[in-house]
Amino acid sequence: DQQVKQNSPSLSVQEGRISILNCDYTNSMFDYFLWYKKYPAEGPTFLISISSIKDKNEDGRFTVFLNKSAKHLSLHIVPSQPGDSAVYFCAASAGGNSGGSNYKLTFGKGTLLTVNP
Amino acid sequence: EPEVTQTPSHQVTQMGQEVILRCVPISNHLYFYWYRQILGQKVEFLVSFYNNEISEKSEIFDDQFSVERPDGSNFTLKIRSTKLEDSAMYFCASSVNRVFQPQHFGDGTRLSIL
């Protein structure tokens, strides 16, 4: 089941530069997209989300872009900091399009971001 | 900041035994979920729960699994007769609403079946 795909298992960037993490999806019913950050031995921590009625959402250093026609979203982190080093998961749900029956999150495999000082 | 808390952090159980994983969701949240992550694999949905009943479940969530909200604060996942393949991280999550609201996760319980 590859409905949500994160094709880059890892990404390495220099402190202060931009980190761009990518995610593709195949299910056109998805209408809500989220990014989570995960440190070892901890659970996923919610970062930022976007609904399908928007194409951009910004929160501090984090911006998520959604391209519905390409079924693609990306997370931009500017500027990147060493504390951002973690696994980033893209997730999606189809709740708004399911008539109230499908709110489960479908996750990608994650991208390990390393920010070097 | 309110958190989802899970206990125990690590559970070791013999195959065939029953295990109960416990979660305390964020207090004003109404929707509760269990997910699991087998080592090296994706986080996958097990079940969602609202108003004291299951609202959605995956194919993984068979008759060996059950969930319960025994009181106003706890949310539990029970596996009746554990199998080796049940070894995984189990994450509890909660959300204040379902539509366009993020799910917040606990730190998980590592379940090891021997």
mmCIF file of C-alpha atoms in Angstrom:
data_model
loop_
_atom_site.group_PDB
_atom_site.id
_atom_site.type_symbol
_atom_site.label_atom_id
_atom_site.label_comp_id
_atom_site.label_asym_id
_atom_site.label_seq_id
_atom_site.Cartn_x
_atom_site.Cartn_y
_atom_site.Cartn_z
ATOM 1 C CA ASP A 1 0.000 0.000 0.000
ATOM 2 C CA GLN A 2 1.854 3.066 -1.274
ATOM 3 C CA GLN A 3 -0.857 5.712 -1.084
ATOM 4 C CA VAL A 4 1.585 8.127 0.570
ATOM 5 C CA LYS A 5 5.153 8.080 -0.641
ATOM 6 C CA GLN A 6 8.249 9.772 0.662
ATOM 7 C CA ASN A 7 10.857 8.852 -1.888
ATOM 8 C CA SER A 8 13.876 10.277 -0.089
ATOM 9 C CA PRO A 9 14.865 8.146 2.908
ATOM 10 C CA SER A 10 17.325 10.787 4.049
ATOM 11 C CA LEU A 11 18.333 14.405 3.556
ATOM 12 C CA SER A 12 21.332 16.290 4.860
ATOM 13 C CA VAL A 13 21.524 20.110 4.986
ATOM 14 C CA GLN A 14 23.729 22.766 6.551
ATOM 15 C CA GLU A 15 22.512 24.797 9.485
ATOM 16 C CA GLY A 16 20.859 28.000 8.338
ATOM 17 C CA ARG A 17 19.950 26.659 4.898
ATOM 18 C CA ILE A 18 16.543 25.544 3.669
ATOM 19 C CA SER A 19 15.350 21.958 4.130
ATOM 20 C CA ILE A 20 12.779 20.720 1.623
ATOM 21 C CA LEU A 21 11.029 17.445 2.323
ATOM 22 C CA ASN A 22 8.757 15.979 -0.319
ATOM 23 C CA CYS A 23 5.716 13.739 -0.289
ATOM 24 C CA ASP A 24 3.546 12.305 -3.061
ATOM 25 C CA TYR A 25 0.138 10.699 -2.761
ATOM 26 C CA THR A 26 -2.037 8.651 -5.060
ATOM 27 C CA ASN A 27 -5.452 8.702 -3.388
ATOM 28 C CA SER A 28 -7.446 11.607 -4.808
ATOM 29 C CA MET A 29 -9.864 11.359 -1.872
ATOM 30 C CA PHE A 30 -7.233 12.689 0.537
ATOM 31 C CA ASP A 31 -8.178 16.180 1.645
ATOM 32 C CA TYR A 32 -6.114 16.803 4.763
ATOM 33 C CA PHE A 33 -2.361 16.511 4.967
ATOM 34 C CA LEU A 34 -0.051 16.645 7.957
ATOM 35 C CA TRP A 35 3.630 16.622 8.753
ATOM 36 C CA TYR A 36 4.951 14.976 11.887
ATOM 37 C CA LYS A 37 8.435 14.991 13.361
ATOM 38 C CA LYS A 38 9.732 11.979 15.260
ATOM 39 C CA TYR A 39 12.755 11.610 17.517
ATOM 40 C CA PRO A 40 13.993 8.138 18.522
ATOM 41 C CA ALA A 41 12.012 6.590 21.389
ATOM 42 C CA GLU A 42 9.296 9.228 21.092
ATOM 43 C CA GLY A 43 5.966 9.370 19.317
ATOM 44 C CA PRO A 44 5.252 11.459 16.218
ATOM 45 C CA THR A 45 4.916 15.153 17.084
ATOM 46 C CA PHE A 46 2.495 17.194 15.011
ATOM 47 C CA LEU A 47 4.192 20.021 13.102
ATOM 48 C CA ILE A 48 1.869 21.551 10.557
ATOM 49 C CA SER A 49 -1.107 20.637 8.404
ATOM 50 C CA ILE A 50 -2.973 21.808 5.346
ATOM 51 C CA SER A 51 -6.437 21.132 3.998
ATOM 52 C CA SER A 52 -7.096 20.664 0.311
ATOM 53 C CA ILE A 53 -8.820 24.039 -0.014
ATOM 54 C CA LYS A 54 -5.433 25.731 0.500
ATOM 55 C CA ASP A 55 -2.145 25.534 -1.340
ATOM 56 C CA LYS A 56 0.096 26.940 1.384
ATOM 57 C CA ASN A 57 0.193 27.079 5.146
ATOM 58 C CA GLU A 58 2.903 28.730 7.185
ATOM 59 C CA ASP A 59 3.847 28.463 10.855
ATOM 60 C CA GLY A 60 7.055 30.156 11.870
ATOM 61 C CA ARG A 61 9.983 28.423 10.178
ATOM 62 C CA PHE A 62 7.735 25.739 8.702
ATOM 63 C CA THR A 63 5.740 26.068 5.484
ATOM 64 C CA VAL A 64 3.751 23.347 3.771
ATOM 65 C CA PHE A 65 2.895 23.605 0.075
ATOM 66 C CA LEU A 66 0.181 21.527 -1.589
ATOM 67 C CA ASN A 67 -0.054 20.924 -5.324
ATOM 68 C CA LYS A 68 -3.298 19.029 -5.814
ATOM 69 C CA SER A 69 -2.957 18.572 -9.554
ATOM 70 C CA ALA A 70 0.417 16.896 -9.057
ATOM 71 C CA LYS A 71 -0.695 15.144 -5.856
ATOM 72 C CA HIS A 72 2.409 16.483 -4.197
ATOM 73 C CA LEU A 73 3.189 18.307 -0.995
ATOM 74 C CA SER A 74 6.368 19.615 0.488
ATOM 75 C CA LEU A 75 7.603 20.898 3.827
ATOM 76 C CA HIS A 76 10.043 23.780 3.864
ATOM 77 C CA ILE A 77 12.085 24.538 6.964
ATOM 78 C CA VAL A 78 13.852 27.893 6.931
ATOM 79 C CA PRO A 79 16.340 28.346 8.461
ATOM 80 C CA SER A 80 17.225 24.787 9.386
ATOM 81 C CA GLN A 81 18.618 24.186 12.876
ATOM 82 C CA PRO A 82 20.496 21.192 14.332
ATOM 83 C CA GLY A 83 17.500 20.529 16.616
ATOM 84 C CA ASP A 84 15.422 19.882 13.510
ATOM 85 C CA SER A 85 17.342 16.658 12.941
ATOM 86 C CA ALA A 86 14.685 13.927 13.140
ATOM 87 C CA VAL A 87 12.525 11.658 10.995
ATOM 88 C CA TYR A 88 9.740 13.572 9.225
ATOM 89 C CA PHE A 89 6.529 11.783 8.309
ATOM 90 C CA CYS A 90 3.958 12.923 5.812
ATOM 91 C CA ALA A 91 0.409 11.741 6.545
ATOM 92 C CA ALA A 92 -2.973 12.144 4.897
ATOM 93 C CA SER A 93 -6.628 11.518 5.583
ATOM 94 C CA ALA A 94 -9.826 11.562 3.542
ATOM 95 C CA GLY A 95 -12.236 12.565 6.278
ATOM 96 C CA GLY A 96 -13.905 15.451 4.538
ATOM 97 C CA ASN A 97 -14.512 13.373 1.415
ATOM 98 C CA SER A 98 -15.641 10.176 3.064
ATOM 99 C CA GLY A 99 -19.053 11.157 4.330
ATOM 100 C CA GLY A 100 -17.798 10.887 7.871
ATOM 101 C CA SER A 101 -16.347 7.401 7.697
ATOM 102 C CA ASN A 102 -12.638 7.713 7.128
ATOM 103 C CA TYR A 103 -10.460 9.782 9.398
ATOM 104 C CA LYS A 104 -7.554 7.412 9.717
ATOM 105 C CA LEU A 105 -4.130 8.752 8.892
ATOM 106 C CA THR A 106 -2.120 7.072 6.152
ATOM 107 C CA PHE A 107 1.593 7.617 6.660
ATOM 108 C CA GLY A 108 4.617 7.723 4.413
ATOM 109 C CA LYS A 109 7.797 5.854 5.353
ATOM 110 C CA GLY A 110 9.514 8.985 6.594
ATOM 111 C CA THR A 111 12.590 11.017 5.685
ATOM 112 C CA LEU A 112 15.543 11.294 8.068
ATOM 113 C CA LEU A 113 16.662 14.922 8.130
ATOM 114 C CA THR A 114 20.131 15.694 9.407
ATOM 115 C CA VAL A 115 21.052 19.348 9.937
ATOM 116 C CA ASN A 116 24.794 19.790 10.244
ATOM 117 C CA PRO A 117 26.216 22.623 12.380
ATOM 118 C CA GLU B 1 1.225 21.589 26.880
ATOM 119 C CA PRO B 2 -1.252 18.698 27.210
ATOM 120 C CA GLU B 3 0.098 15.323 26.183
ATOM 121 C CA VAL B 4 -1.074 11.835 25.361
ATOM 122 C CA THR B 5 0.539 9.465 27.842
ATOM 123 C CA GLN B 6 1.049 5.739 27.331
ATOM 124 C CA THR B 7 2.006 2.984 29.741
ATOM 125 C CA PRO B 8 4.039 0.881 29.922
ATOM 126 C CA SER B 9 6.843 2.155 27.711
ATOM 127 C CA HIS B 10 8.004 -1.419 27.115
ATOM 128 C CA GLN B 11 6.045 -4.655 27.526
ATOM 129 C CA VAL B 12 7.566 -8.106 27.144
ATOM 130 C CA THR B 13 5.052 -10.957 26.899
ATOM 131 C CA GLN B 14 5.089 -14.647 26.081
ATOM 132 C CA MET B 15 3.337 -15.687 22.882
ATOM 133 C CA GLY B 16 -0.277 -16.632 23.552
ATOM 134 C CA GLN B 17 -0.616 -14.348 26.550
ATOM 135 C CA GLU B 18 -3.017 -11.438 26.819
ATOM 136 C CA VAL B 19 -1.650 -7.930 26.932
ATOM 137 C CA ILE B 20 -3.292 -4.584 27.700
ATOM 138 C CA LEU B 21 -1.751 -1.332 26.539
ATOM 139 C CA ARG B 22 -2.919 1.809 28.266
ATOM 140 C CA CYS B 23 -3.321 5.381 27.121
ATOM 141 C CA VAL B 24 -4.529 8.611 28.660
ATOM 142 C CA PRO B 25 -5.645 10.917 25.827
ATOM 143 C CA ILE B 26 -5.631 14.707 26.049
ATOM 144 C CA SER B 27 -8.472 15.633 28.364
ATOM 145 C CA ASN B 28 -10.745 17.637 26.048
ATOM 146 C CA HIS B 29 -10.273 15.313 23.065
ATOM 147 C CA LEU B 30 -13.180 13.219 21.887
ATOM 148 C CA TYR B 31 -11.640 10.941 19.243
ATOM 149 C CA PHE B 32 -9.150 8.226 20.030
ATOM 150 C CA TYR B 33 -6.931 6.058 17.849
ATOM 151 C CA TRP B 34 -4.413 3.238 17.952
ATOM 152 C CA TYR B 35 -1.646 2.838 15.413
ATOM 153 C CA ARG B 36 1.301 0.505 15.268
ATOM 154 C CA GLN B 37 4.720 0.510 13.645
ATOM 155 C CA ILE B 38 6.500 -2.751 13.023
ATOM 156 C CA LEU B 39 10.264 -2.275 12.948
ATOM 157 C CA GLY B 40 11.341 -0.877 9.585
ATOM 158 C CA GLN B 41 7.801 -0.388 8.346
ATOM 159 C CA LYS B 42 5.296 2.441 8.127
ATOM 160 C CA VAL B 43 3.064 3.642 10.926
ATOM 161 C CA GLU B 44 -0.258 1.912 10.233
ATOM 162 C CA PHE B 45 -3.765 2.572 11.486
ATOM 163 C CA LEU B 46 -5.498 0.014 13.707
ATOM 164 C CA VAL B 47 -8.712 1.516 15.056
ATOM 165 C CA SER B 48 -10.565 4.717 15.873
ATOM 166 C CA PHE B 49 -13.021 5.186 18.727
ATOM 167 C CA TYR B 50 -15.656 7.785 19.469
ATOM 168 C CA ASN B 51 -18.605 7.992 21.813
ATOM 169 C CA ASN B 52 -17.780 4.616 23.331
ATOM 170 C CA GLU B 53 -17.761 2.685 20.118
ATOM 171 C CA ILE B 54 -15.421 1.794 17.292
ATOM 172 C CA SER B 55 -15.911 4.154 14.368
ATOM 173 C CA GLU B 56 -13.395 2.609 12.006
ATOM 174 C CA LYS B 57 -10.963 -0.323 12.026
ATOM 175 C CA SER B 58 -8.353 -1.753 9.714
ATOM 176 C CA GLU B 59 -7.925 -5.299 8.454
ATOM 177 C CA ILE B 60 -5.213 -5.773 11.080
ATOM 178 C CA PHE B 61 -7.729 -5.198 13.868
ATOM 179 C CA ASP B 62 -9.188 -8.709 13.978
ATOM 180 C CA ASP B 63 -11.031 -10.562 16.735
ATOM 181 C CA GLN B 64 -7.864 -10.775 18.807
ATOM 182 C CA PHE B 65 -7.921 -7.024 19.325
ATOM 183 C CA SER B 66 -10.320 -4.945 21.373
ATOM 184 C CA VAL B 67 -10.462 -1.399 22.665
ATOM 185 C CA GLU B 68 -12.182 0.073 25.652
ATOM 186 C CA ARG B 69 -12.620 3.351 27.453
ATOM 187 C CA PRO B 70 -13.206 1.963 30.951
ATOM 188 C CA ASP B 71 -13.489 5.365 32.627
ATOM 189 C CA GLY B 72 -13.374 9.035 31.735
ATOM 190 C CA SER B 73 -9.646 9.176 31.184
ATOM 191 C CA ASN B 74 -8.161 5.855 30.034
ATOM 192 C CA PHE B 75 -8.257 4.249 26.592
ATOM 193 C CA THR B 76 -6.958 0.690 26.318
ATOM 194 C CA LEU B 77 -5.943 -1.735 23.595
ATOM 195 C CA LYS B 78 -6.155 -5.425 24.441
ATOM 196 C CA ILE B 79 -4.603 -8.245 22.458
ATOM 197 C CA ARG B 80 -6.126 -11.505 23.652
ATOM 198 C CA SER B 81 -3.629 -14.101 22.465
ATOM 199 C CA THR B 82 -0.444 -12.474 21.291
ATOM 200 C CA LYS B 83 1.515 -13.711 18.278
ATOM 201 C CA LEU B 84 5.136 -13.112 17.358
ATOM 202 C CA GLU B 85 4.024 -10.787 14.568
ATOM 203 C CA ASP B 86 2.299 -8.507 17.103
ATOM 204 C CA SER B 87 5.747 -7.262 18.146
ATOM 205 C CA ALA B 88 5.742 -3.559 17.291
ATOM 206 C CA MET B 89 5.539 -0.014 18.658
ATOM 207 C CA TYR B 90 1.940 0.797 19.491
ATOM 208 C CA PHE B 91 0.957 4.453 19.432
ATOM 209 C CA CYS B 92 -2.162 5.974 20.913
ATOM 210 C CA ALA B 93 -3.461 9.247 19.481
ATOM 211 C CA SER B 94 -6.310 11.618 20.157
ATOM 212 C CA SER B 95 -7.939 14.576 18.466
ATOM 213 C CA VAL B 96 -10.413 17.194 19.584
ATOM 214 C CA ASN B 97 -12.473 16.675 16.444
ATOM 215 C CA ARG B 98 -12.176 14.557 13.331
ATOM 216 C CA VAL B 99 -12.414 16.899 10.403
ATOM 217 C CA PHE B 100 -9.266 18.836 9.592
ATOM 218 C CA GLN B 101 -7.885 18.472 13.097
ATOM 219 C CA PRO B 102 -4.480 16.950 13.863
ATOM 220 C CA GLN B 103 -4.122 13.759 15.829
ATOM 221 C CA HIS B 104 -1.684 14.024 18.727
ATOM 222 C CA PHE B 105 0.382 10.976 19.560
ATOM 223 C CA GLY B 106 1.814 9.465 22.692
ATOM 224 C CA ASP B 107 5.384 8.163 22.928
ATOM 225 C CA GLY B 108 4.274 4.601 22.332
ATOM 226 C CA THR B 109 4.557 1.200 23.962
ATOM 227 C CA ARG B 110 7.159 -1.159 22.613
ATOM 228 C CA LEU B 111 5.572 -4.621 22.652
ATOM 229 C CA SER B 112 7.959 -7.558 22.431
ATOM 230 C CA ILE B 113 6.476 -11.037 22.028
ATOM 231 C CA LEU B 114 8.766 -13.929 22.939
#
